[in-house]
Short mmCIF file of N, CA and C in Angstrom, two decimals:
data_model
loop_
_atom_site.label_atom_id
_atom_site.label_comp_id
_atom_site.label_asym_id
_atom_site.label_seq_id
_atom_site.Cartn_x
_atom_site.Cartn_y
_atom_site.Cartn_z
N ILE A 4 93.08 91.36 105.83
CA ILE A 4 94.33 91.02 106.50
C ILE A 4 94.66 89.53 106.35
N PRO A 5 93.70 88.61 106.53
CA PRO A 5 94.05 87.19 106.41
C PRO A 5 94.62 86.82 105.03
N LEU A 6 94.06 87.37 103.96
CA LEU A 6 94.56 87.06 102.62
C LEU A 6 96.00 87.52 102.43
N VAL A 7 96.30 88.72 102.89
CA VAL A 7 97.66 89.23 102.78
C VAL A 7 98.58 88.42 103.68
N ALA A 8 98.11 88.09 104.88
CA ALA A 8 98.92 87.33 105.83
C ALA A 8 99.28 85.94 105.30
N GLU A 9 98.38 85.33 104.53
CA GLU A 9 98.70 84.00 104.00
C GLU A 9 99.54 84.05 102.74
N GLY A 10 99.91 85.27 102.31
CA GLY A 10 100.82 85.40 101.18
C GLY A 10 100.17 85.47 99.82
N ARG A 11 98.84 85.58 99.77
CA ARG A 11 98.13 85.67 98.50
C ARG A 11 98.35 87.02 97.85
N ASP A 12 98.36 87.04 96.54
CA ASP A 12 98.28 88.30 95.82
C ASP A 12 96.87 88.82 96.01
N VAL A 13 96.74 90.13 96.18
CA VAL A 13 95.44 90.72 96.45
C VAL A 13 95.23 91.92 95.54
N LEU A 14 94.05 91.98 94.94
CA LEU A 14 93.62 93.12 94.15
C LEU A 14 92.43 93.72 94.89
N GLY A 15 92.68 94.84 95.55
CA GLY A 15 91.65 95.42 96.40
C GLY A 15 91.17 96.76 95.91
N GLN A 16 89.86 96.91 95.91
CA GLN A 16 89.28 98.22 95.60
C GLN A 16 88.82 98.81 96.91
N ALA A 17 89.45 99.91 97.30
CA ALA A 17 89.15 100.51 98.60
C ALA A 17 89.44 102.00 98.57
N ALA A 18 88.54 102.76 99.13
CA ALA A 18 88.71 104.21 99.21
C ALA A 18 89.68 104.57 100.33
N THR A 19 90.17 105.79 100.29
CA THR A 19 91.00 106.31 101.36
C THR A 19 90.19 106.28 102.66
N GLY A 20 90.86 105.93 103.77
CA GLY A 20 90.19 105.94 105.06
C GLY A 20 89.50 104.64 105.41
N THR A 21 89.82 103.55 104.70
CA THR A 21 89.17 102.27 104.97
C THR A 21 90.07 101.29 105.70
N GLY A 22 91.25 101.73 106.14
CA GLY A 22 92.13 100.84 106.90
C GLY A 22 93.10 100.04 106.06
N LYS A 23 93.34 100.47 104.83
CA LYS A 23 94.26 99.74 103.95
C LYS A 23 95.65 99.63 104.54
N THR A 24 96.16 100.69 105.12
CA THR A 24 97.53 100.67 105.63
C THR A 24 97.71 99.57 106.66
N ALA A 25 96.79 99.45 107.58
CA ALA A 25 96.86 98.36 108.57
C ALA A 25 96.71 97.01 107.88
N ALA A 26 95.85 96.94 106.86
CA ALA A 26 95.58 95.67 106.18
C ALA A 26 96.82 95.12 105.48
N PHE A 27 97.73 96.00 105.03
CA PHE A 27 98.94 95.47 104.41
C PHE A 27 100.16 95.54 105.31
N SER A 28 100.24 96.51 106.20
CA SER A 28 101.44 96.63 107.02
C SER A 28 101.52 95.58 108.13
N LEU A 29 100.40 95.27 108.75
CA LEU A 29 100.43 94.29 109.84
C LEU A 29 100.88 92.91 109.35
N PRO A 30 100.36 92.39 108.23
CA PRO A 30 100.87 91.09 107.75
C PRO A 30 102.34 91.13 107.34
N VAL A 31 102.79 92.23 106.73
CA VAL A 31 104.21 92.35 106.36
C VAL A 31 105.06 92.28 107.62
N LEU A 32 104.67 93.01 108.65
CA LEU A 32 105.43 93.03 109.89
C LEU A 32 105.36 91.68 110.61
N GLN A 33 104.23 90.98 110.51
CA GLN A 33 104.09 89.68 111.13
C GLN A 33 105.11 88.69 110.57
N ARG A 34 105.39 88.80 109.29
CA ARG A 34 106.35 87.89 108.65
C ARG A 34 107.80 88.36 108.81
N LEU A 35 108.00 89.56 109.30
CA LEU A 35 109.35 90.12 109.43
C LEU A 35 110.08 89.52 110.63
N GLU A 36 111.29 89.08 110.37
CA GLU A 36 112.13 88.57 111.45
C GLU A 36 112.47 89.74 112.38
N ALA A 37 112.24 89.57 113.67
CA ALA A 37 112.52 90.65 114.64
C ALA A 37 114.00 90.99 114.64
N HIS A 38 114.28 92.28 114.66
CA HIS A 38 115.65 92.81 114.74
C HIS A 38 116.56 92.20 113.66
N ARG A 39 116.01 92.09 112.47
CA ARG A 39 116.70 91.56 111.30
C ARG A 39 117.94 92.40 111.00
N SER A 40 119.01 91.77 110.57
CA SER A 40 120.24 92.53 110.30
C SER A 40 120.60 92.58 108.82
N ASP A 41 119.88 91.84 107.96
CA ASP A 41 120.15 91.90 106.53
C ASP A 41 119.95 93.33 106.04
N ARG A 42 120.68 93.70 104.99
CA ARG A 42 120.62 95.08 104.51
C ARG A 42 119.54 95.30 103.47
N ALA A 43 119.23 94.30 102.66
CA ALA A 43 118.25 94.47 101.59
C ALA A 43 116.83 94.43 102.15
N PRO A 44 115.96 95.31 101.63
CA PRO A 44 114.57 95.31 102.11
C PRO A 44 113.81 94.06 101.67
N VAL A 45 112.80 93.69 102.48
CA VAL A 45 111.95 92.55 102.14
C VAL A 45 110.56 93.00 101.68
N ALA A 46 110.25 94.27 101.88
CA ALA A 46 108.95 94.79 101.42
C ALA A 46 109.15 96.17 100.80
N LEU A 47 108.39 96.39 99.73
CA LEU A 47 108.40 97.67 99.03
C LEU A 47 106.96 98.14 98.91
N VAL A 48 106.70 99.35 99.40
CA VAL A 48 105.38 99.95 99.28
C VAL A 48 105.51 101.15 98.35
N LEU A 49 104.77 101.13 97.25
CA LEU A 49 104.78 102.24 96.30
C LEU A 49 103.52 103.07 96.48
N VAL A 50 103.71 104.38 96.61
CA VAL A 50 102.61 105.31 96.87
C VAL A 50 102.76 106.51 95.93
N PRO A 51 101.67 107.23 95.65
CA PRO A 51 101.76 108.32 94.68
C PRO A 51 102.40 109.62 95.16
N THR A 52 102.37 109.89 96.47
CA THR A 52 102.84 111.20 96.95
C THR A 52 103.78 111.08 98.14
N ARG A 53 104.58 112.11 98.34
CA ARG A 53 105.48 112.12 99.50
C ARG A 53 104.70 112.14 100.80
N GLU A 54 103.55 112.83 100.82
CA GLU A 54 102.74 112.88 102.03
C GLU A 54 102.27 111.48 102.42
N LEU A 55 101.84 110.72 101.45
CA LEU A 55 101.40 109.35 101.74
C LEU A 55 102.59 108.47 102.13
N ALA A 56 103.74 108.71 101.52
CA ALA A 56 104.95 107.95 101.88
C ALA A 56 105.28 108.16 103.36
N VAL A 57 105.19 109.40 103.81
CA VAL A 57 105.47 109.71 105.22
C VAL A 57 104.42 109.07 106.12
N GLN A 58 103.15 109.19 105.74
CA GLN A 58 102.05 108.64 106.54
C GLN A 58 102.16 107.11 106.67
N VAL A 59 102.42 106.42 105.57
CA VAL A 59 102.53 104.95 105.60
C VAL A 59 103.77 104.54 106.39
N SER A 60 104.87 105.25 106.22
CA SER A 60 106.09 104.95 106.98
C SER A 60 105.86 105.09 108.48
N GLU A 61 105.16 106.15 108.86
CA GLU A 61 104.88 106.35 110.29
C GLU A 61 104.04 105.21 110.83
N ALA A 62 103.08 104.73 110.06
CA ALA A 62 102.25 103.59 110.50
C ALA A 62 103.12 102.35 110.68
N PHE A 63 103.99 102.06 109.71
CA PHE A 63 104.89 100.91 109.83
C PHE A 63 105.78 101.05 111.06
N HIS A 64 106.31 102.26 111.31
CA HIS A 64 107.14 102.50 112.50
C HIS A 64 106.35 102.20 113.77
N ARG A 65 105.15 102.75 113.83
CA ARG A 65 104.30 102.58 115.02
C ARG A 65 103.98 101.11 115.26
N TYR A 66 103.54 100.42 114.21
CA TYR A 66 103.15 99.01 114.36
C TYR A 66 104.36 98.10 114.58
N GLY A 67 105.52 98.45 114.01
CA GLY A 67 106.68 97.57 114.05
C GLY A 67 107.76 97.96 115.03
N LYS A 68 107.45 98.90 115.92
CA LYS A 68 108.44 99.42 116.87
C LYS A 68 109.09 98.31 117.69
N ASP A 69 108.28 97.42 118.23
CA ASP A 69 108.81 96.36 119.10
C ASP A 69 109.64 95.32 118.34
N LEU A 70 109.44 95.24 117.03
CA LEU A 70 110.22 94.31 116.20
C LEU A 70 111.56 94.91 115.77
N GLY A 71 111.71 96.21 116.02
CA GLY A 71 112.89 96.90 115.52
C GLY A 71 112.83 97.08 114.02
N ALA A 72 111.62 97.17 113.47
CA ALA A 72 111.44 97.31 112.02
C ALA A 72 112.12 98.59 111.53
N ARG A 73 112.93 98.43 110.50
CA ARG A 73 113.63 99.58 109.89
C ARG A 73 112.85 99.96 108.63
N VAL A 74 112.22 101.12 108.69
CA VAL A 74 111.35 101.59 107.61
C VAL A 74 111.92 102.89 107.07
N LEU A 75 112.01 102.97 105.74
CA LEU A 75 112.57 104.16 105.11
C LEU A 75 111.61 104.73 104.08
N PRO A 76 111.14 105.97 104.30
CA PRO A 76 110.38 106.64 103.26
C PRO A 76 111.35 107.27 102.25
N VAL A 77 111.11 107.05 100.98
CA VAL A 77 111.95 107.67 99.94
C VAL A 77 111.05 108.36 98.93
N TYR A 78 111.35 109.64 98.69
CA TYR A 78 110.54 110.44 97.78
C TYR A 78 111.37 111.63 97.33
N GLY A 79 110.99 112.16 96.19
CA GLY A 79 111.67 113.33 95.66
C GLY A 79 111.42 114.54 96.54
N GLY A 80 112.33 115.49 96.49
CA GLY A 80 112.19 116.69 97.29
C GLY A 80 112.85 116.57 98.66
N ALA A 81 113.33 115.37 99.00
CA ALA A 81 114.06 115.15 100.24
C ALA A 81 115.52 114.88 99.87
N PRO A 82 116.46 115.19 100.77
CA PRO A 82 117.87 114.95 100.45
C PRO A 82 118.13 113.47 100.14
N ILE A 83 118.62 113.21 98.93
CA ILE A 83 118.85 111.83 98.51
C ILE A 83 120.02 111.22 99.27
N VAL A 84 120.95 112.03 99.72
CA VAL A 84 122.14 111.52 100.42
C VAL A 84 121.73 110.75 101.68
N ARG A 85 120.78 111.30 102.42
CA ARG A 85 120.29 110.64 103.64
C ARG A 85 119.62 109.31 103.28
N GLN A 86 118.85 109.30 102.20
CA GLN A 86 118.18 108.08 101.77
C GLN A 86 119.20 107.03 101.33
N LEU A 87 120.23 107.46 100.61
CA LEU A 87 121.29 106.54 100.17
C LEU A 87 122.00 105.93 101.38
N ARG A 88 122.30 106.76 102.38
CA ARG A 88 122.97 106.27 103.59
C ARG A 88 122.12 105.24 104.32
N SER A 89 120.84 105.53 104.45
CA SER A 89 119.93 104.60 105.13
C SER A 89 119.82 103.28 104.39
N LEU A 90 119.73 103.33 103.07
CA LEU A 90 119.67 102.10 102.28
C LEU A 90 120.95 101.30 102.45
N ASP A 91 122.07 101.98 102.47
CA ASP A 91 123.36 101.30 102.63
C ASP A 91 123.47 100.65 104.01
N ALA A 92 122.91 101.29 105.03
CA ALA A 92 122.96 100.75 106.40
C ALA A 92 122.02 99.55 106.54
N GLY A 93 120.96 99.53 105.76
CA GLY A 93 120.02 98.41 105.80
C GLY A 93 118.64 98.82 106.26
N VAL A 94 117.64 98.37 105.54
CA VAL A 94 116.24 98.64 105.89
C VAL A 94 115.43 97.38 105.64
N ASP A 95 114.27 97.30 106.30
CA ASP A 95 113.37 96.17 106.12
C ASP A 95 112.25 96.50 105.13
N VAL A 96 111.73 97.72 105.24
CA VAL A 96 110.61 98.15 104.40
C VAL A 96 110.95 99.50 103.79
N VAL A 97 110.77 99.61 102.48
CA VAL A 97 110.93 100.89 101.79
C VAL A 97 109.55 101.34 101.34
N VAL A 98 109.19 102.57 101.70
CA VAL A 98 107.94 103.18 101.26
C VAL A 98 108.35 104.31 100.32
N ALA A 99 107.99 104.19 99.04
CA ALA A 99 108.55 105.08 98.04
C ALA A 99 107.54 105.60 97.03
N THR A 100 107.83 106.78 96.53
CA THR A 100 107.14 107.23 95.33
C THR A 100 107.86 106.58 94.15
N PRO A 101 107.14 106.29 93.07
CA PRO A 101 107.75 105.55 91.96
C PRO A 101 108.98 106.23 91.35
N GLY A 102 108.94 107.53 91.19
CA GLY A 102 110.07 108.23 90.57
C GLY A 102 111.35 108.09 91.37
N ARG A 103 111.27 108.30 92.68
CA ARG A 103 112.46 108.18 93.51
C ARG A 103 112.91 106.73 93.62
N ALA A 104 111.96 105.80 93.70
CA ALA A 104 112.33 104.38 93.75
C ALA A 104 113.11 103.98 92.50
N LEU A 105 112.64 104.43 91.35
CA LEU A 105 113.32 104.10 90.09
C LEU A 105 114.69 104.76 90.04
N ASP A 106 114.80 105.98 90.51
CA ASP A 106 116.09 106.67 90.57
C ASP A 106 117.08 105.88 91.42
N LEU A 107 116.66 105.47 92.61
CA LEU A 107 117.53 104.71 93.51
C LEU A 107 117.86 103.34 92.93
N LEU A 108 116.91 102.74 92.24
CA LEU A 108 117.14 101.44 91.58
C LEU A 108 118.18 101.59 90.48
N ASN A 109 118.04 102.63 89.66
CA ASN A 109 119.00 102.87 88.57
C ASN A 109 120.40 103.21 89.08
N ARG A 110 120.50 103.79 90.26
CA ARG A 110 121.80 104.09 90.87
C ARG A 110 122.44 102.84 91.48
N GLY A 111 121.65 101.77 91.60
CA GLY A 111 122.15 100.54 92.23
C GLY A 111 122.07 100.59 93.74
N SER A 112 121.38 101.58 94.29
CA SER A 112 121.29 101.74 95.75
C SER A 112 120.10 101.01 96.35
N LEU A 113 119.02 100.88 95.58
CA LEU A 113 117.83 100.17 96.06
C LEU A 113 117.88 98.76 95.50
N ARG A 114 118.15 97.81 96.39
CA ARG A 114 118.21 96.40 96.00
C ARG A 114 116.84 95.77 96.17
N LEU A 115 116.34 95.18 95.11
CA LEU A 115 115.01 94.58 95.15
C LEU A 115 115.05 93.06 95.05
N ASP A 116 116.23 92.47 95.07
CA ASP A 116 116.36 91.02 94.87
C ASP A 116 115.83 90.19 96.03
N GLU A 117 115.64 90.77 97.21
CA GLU A 117 115.10 90.02 98.35
C GLU A 117 113.68 90.43 98.71
N ILE A 118 113.06 91.22 97.84
CA ILE A 118 111.69 91.67 98.09
C ILE A 118 110.74 90.48 98.09
N ALA A 119 110.02 90.32 99.18
CA ALA A 119 109.03 89.25 99.30
C ALA A 119 107.62 89.78 99.03
N THR A 120 107.41 91.07 99.31
CA THR A 120 106.08 91.67 99.14
C THR A 120 106.22 93.06 98.52
N VAL A 121 105.41 93.30 97.49
CA VAL A 121 105.28 94.64 96.90
C VAL A 121 103.84 95.07 97.08
N ILE A 122 103.67 96.29 97.57
CA ILE A 122 102.34 96.85 97.76
C ILE A 122 102.23 98.10 96.90
N LEU A 123 101.20 98.18 96.10
CA LEU A 123 100.90 99.39 95.33
C LEU A 123 99.67 100.01 95.97
N ASP A 124 99.87 101.10 96.70
CA ASP A 124 98.77 101.76 97.40
C ASP A 124 98.33 102.96 96.57
N GLU A 125 97.02 103.09 96.36
CA GLU A 125 96.46 104.14 95.51
C GLU A 125 97.04 104.03 94.10
N ALA A 126 96.99 102.80 93.57
CA ALA A 126 97.56 102.52 92.25
C ALA A 126 96.94 103.36 91.15
N ASP A 127 95.64 103.61 91.21
CA ASP A 127 95.00 104.43 90.18
C ASP A 127 95.59 105.84 90.16
N GLU A 128 95.89 106.38 91.34
CA GLU A 128 96.50 107.71 91.42
C GLU A 128 97.88 107.72 90.76
N MET A 129 98.66 106.65 91.00
CA MET A 129 100.00 106.58 90.39
C MET A 129 99.90 106.54 88.87
N LEU A 130 98.92 105.81 88.34
CA LEU A 130 98.74 105.77 86.88
C LEU A 130 98.29 107.12 86.37
N ASP A 131 97.37 107.78 87.09
CA ASP A 131 96.90 109.11 86.68
C ASP A 131 98.03 110.13 86.67
N MET A 132 99.03 109.93 87.52
CA MET A 132 100.16 110.85 87.60
C MET A 132 101.25 110.52 86.58
N GLY A 133 101.03 109.49 85.76
CA GLY A 133 101.98 109.16 84.70
C GLY A 133 103.09 108.22 85.10
N PHE A 134 102.90 107.44 86.16
CA PHE A 134 103.95 106.54 86.65
C PHE A 134 103.88 105.12 86.09
N THR A 135 103.10 104.90 85.04
CA THR A 135 102.92 103.54 84.52
C THR A 135 104.25 102.87 84.17
N GLU A 136 105.08 103.55 83.39
CA GLU A 136 106.37 102.96 82.97
C GLU A 136 107.28 102.74 84.17
N ASP A 137 107.28 103.67 85.13
CA ASP A 137 108.09 103.51 86.34
C ASP A 137 107.65 102.28 87.12
N LEU A 138 106.33 102.12 87.27
CA LEU A 138 105.80 100.96 88.01
C LEU A 138 106.19 99.66 87.32
N GLU A 139 106.05 99.63 86.00
CA GLU A 139 106.42 98.43 85.24
C GLU A 139 107.90 98.09 85.45
N ALA A 140 108.76 99.10 85.36
CA ALA A 140 110.20 98.87 85.53
C ALA A 140 110.53 98.38 86.93
N ILE A 141 109.90 98.97 87.93
CA ILE A 141 110.15 98.57 89.32
C ILE A 141 109.67 97.14 89.55
N LEU A 142 108.46 96.83 89.12
CA LEU A 142 107.92 95.48 89.30
C LEU A 142 108.76 94.45 88.55
N ASP A 143 109.24 94.80 87.37
CA ASP A 143 110.08 93.88 86.61
C ASP A 143 111.41 93.60 87.31
N ALA A 144 111.84 94.52 88.20
CA ALA A 144 113.12 94.36 88.91
C ALA A 144 112.98 93.56 90.20
N THR A 145 111.76 93.19 90.56
CA THR A 145 111.53 92.42 91.78
C THR A 145 111.46 90.93 91.45
N PRO A 146 111.67 90.06 92.45
CA PRO A 146 111.61 88.62 92.19
C PRO A 146 110.24 88.19 91.66
N GLU A 147 110.25 87.23 90.77
CA GLU A 147 109.01 86.75 90.18
C GLU A 147 108.09 86.13 91.22
N GLN A 148 108.65 85.52 92.25
CA GLN A 148 107.86 84.82 93.26
C GLN A 148 107.41 85.71 94.42
N ARG A 149 107.43 86.99 94.25
CA ARG A 149 107.00 87.90 95.31
C ARG A 149 105.47 87.89 95.44
N GLN A 150 105.02 88.38 96.58
CA GLN A 150 103.59 88.64 96.79
C GLN A 150 103.33 90.07 96.33
N THR A 151 102.24 90.27 95.60
CA THR A 151 101.90 91.62 95.15
C THR A 151 100.50 91.95 95.64
N VAL A 152 100.39 93.11 96.29
CA VAL A 152 99.13 93.59 96.83
C VAL A 152 98.87 94.95 96.19
N LEU A 153 97.73 95.08 95.53
CA LEU A 153 97.41 96.31 94.82
C LEU A 153 96.09 96.85 95.36
N PHE A 154 96.12 98.09 95.83
CA PHE A 154 94.90 98.76 96.30
C PHE A 154 94.64 99.97 95.43
N SER A 155 93.39 100.17 95.09
CA SER A 155 93.00 101.29 94.25
C SER A 155 91.56 101.67 94.56
N ALA A 156 91.25 102.95 94.48
CA ALA A 156 89.87 103.39 94.71
C ALA A 156 89.00 103.05 93.51
N THR A 157 89.61 103.08 92.31
CA THR A 157 88.91 102.76 91.08
C THR A 157 89.70 101.68 90.34
N MET A 158 89.06 101.02 89.40
CA MET A 158 89.74 99.98 88.62
C MET A 158 89.65 100.28 87.12
N PRO A 159 90.37 101.31 86.67
CA PRO A 159 90.36 101.60 85.23
C PRO A 159 90.99 100.45 84.45
N ARG A 160 90.69 100.39 83.16
CA ARG A 160 91.15 99.30 82.31
C ARG A 160 92.68 99.16 82.33
N ARG A 161 93.40 100.27 82.31
CA ARG A 161 94.88 100.18 82.29
C ARG A 161 95.43 99.63 83.60
N LEU A 162 94.72 99.83 84.69
CA LEU A 162 95.13 99.25 85.97
C LEU A 162 94.87 97.75 85.97
N ASP A 163 93.78 97.35 85.37
CA ASP A 163 93.47 95.93 85.25
C ASP A 163 94.56 95.23 84.43
N ALA A 164 95.06 95.89 83.40
CA ALA A 164 96.13 95.31 82.57
C ALA A 164 97.41 95.14 83.40
N LEU A 165 97.74 96.12 84.21
CA LEU A 165 98.91 96.04 85.09
C LEU A 165 98.74 94.88 86.07
N ALA A 166 97.54 94.76 86.64
CA ALA A 166 97.27 93.69 87.60
C ALA A 166 97.38 92.31 86.93
N ARG A 167 96.83 92.18 85.73
CA ARG A 167 96.91 90.88 85.03
C ARG A 167 98.36 90.50 84.75
N ARG A 168 99.19 91.49 84.48
CA ARG A 168 100.59 91.20 84.15
C ARG A 168 101.42 90.84 85.38
N HIS A 169 101.12 91.46 86.53
CA HIS A 169 102.02 91.34 87.68
C HIS A 169 101.45 90.58 88.88
N LEU A 170 100.17 90.29 88.92
CA LEU A 170 99.60 89.55 90.05
C LEU A 170 99.29 88.12 89.63
N ARG A 171 99.52 87.20 90.55
CA ARG A 171 99.26 85.78 90.28
C ARG A 171 97.97 85.36 91.00
N ASP A 172 96.96 85.01 90.22
CA ASP A 172 95.69 84.53 90.75
C ASP A 172 95.26 85.33 91.99
N PRO A 173 95.08 86.65 91.83
CA PRO A 173 94.79 87.47 93.01
C PRO A 173 93.40 87.25 93.59
N ALA A 174 93.35 87.35 94.90
CA ALA A 174 92.06 87.41 95.58
C ALA A 174 91.54 88.82 95.34
N ARG A 175 90.30 88.94 94.95
CA ARG A 175 89.72 90.26 94.67
C ARG A 175 88.82 90.63 95.84
N ILE A 176 89.07 91.81 96.40
CA ILE A 176 88.24 92.27 97.51
C ILE A 176 87.79 93.71 97.26
N THR A 177 86.64 94.04 97.77
CA THR A 177 86.13 95.41 97.70
C THR A 177 85.80 95.82 99.13
N ILE A 178 86.36 96.94 99.53
CA ILE A 178 86.13 97.45 100.88
C ILE A 178 85.35 98.75 100.74
N ALA A 179 84.12 98.73 101.22
CA ALA A 179 83.29 99.94 101.16
C ALA A 179 83.55 100.77 102.40
N ARG A 180 83.49 102.06 102.22
CA ARG A 180 83.63 102.96 103.37
C ARG A 180 82.38 102.84 104.22
N GLU A 181 82.56 102.77 105.55
CA GLU A 181 81.41 102.69 106.46
C GLU A 181 80.60 103.96 106.36
N GLN A 182 79.31 103.81 106.34
CA GLN A 182 78.42 104.97 106.30
C GLN A 182 78.25 105.51 107.72
N ALA A 183 78.32 106.82 107.85
CA ALA A 183 78.11 107.44 109.16
C ALA A 183 76.65 107.31 109.55
N ALA A 184 76.39 107.09 110.82
CA ALA A 184 75.01 106.97 111.31
C ALA A 184 74.34 108.33 111.18
N ALA A 185 73.04 108.33 110.97
CA ALA A 185 72.29 109.58 110.84
C ALA A 185 72.48 110.42 112.10
N GLY A 186 72.71 111.70 111.91
CA GLY A 186 72.88 112.59 113.04
C GLY A 186 74.28 112.60 113.62
N SER A 187 75.23 111.88 113.00
CA SER A 187 76.60 111.84 113.53
C SER A 187 77.42 112.98 113.00
#
């Protein structure tokens, strides 16, 4: 959390269930202006599945409720009209699957020019699902001076190449899953 909070790019290797969502959402929310009225999002979280998009969005809602944080999950299989309306009304954080994010970006509905932080959660899964080109296009559409946080359970060579291209002097961290005590 401290590395993300200070604005450093982070390359983290962490399994599911290690507290990654809190590790990136709490610092993003800490920097968020309370009851912000700007329409463009300041944070983009990319996730591999709609289920994870919903789960991460719910965490952001829960943690950012008192700030009035406007969080929008966007993913395929949900009515795009509702997502377009929400983007037009204004959001602070977009949690998206890469395909839907790219679709909204290409439509001109998802504005990324004010993005301060991009988080790639379960990045290895997104690459395994064939989202490499989508991720590259989305990252290329964000400001060069953004903070980038990448979490992955594994660090395959192609993920390392993506990290080298898009992260600036990242802090590298490894989070091991806690071992259950014997007899638990």
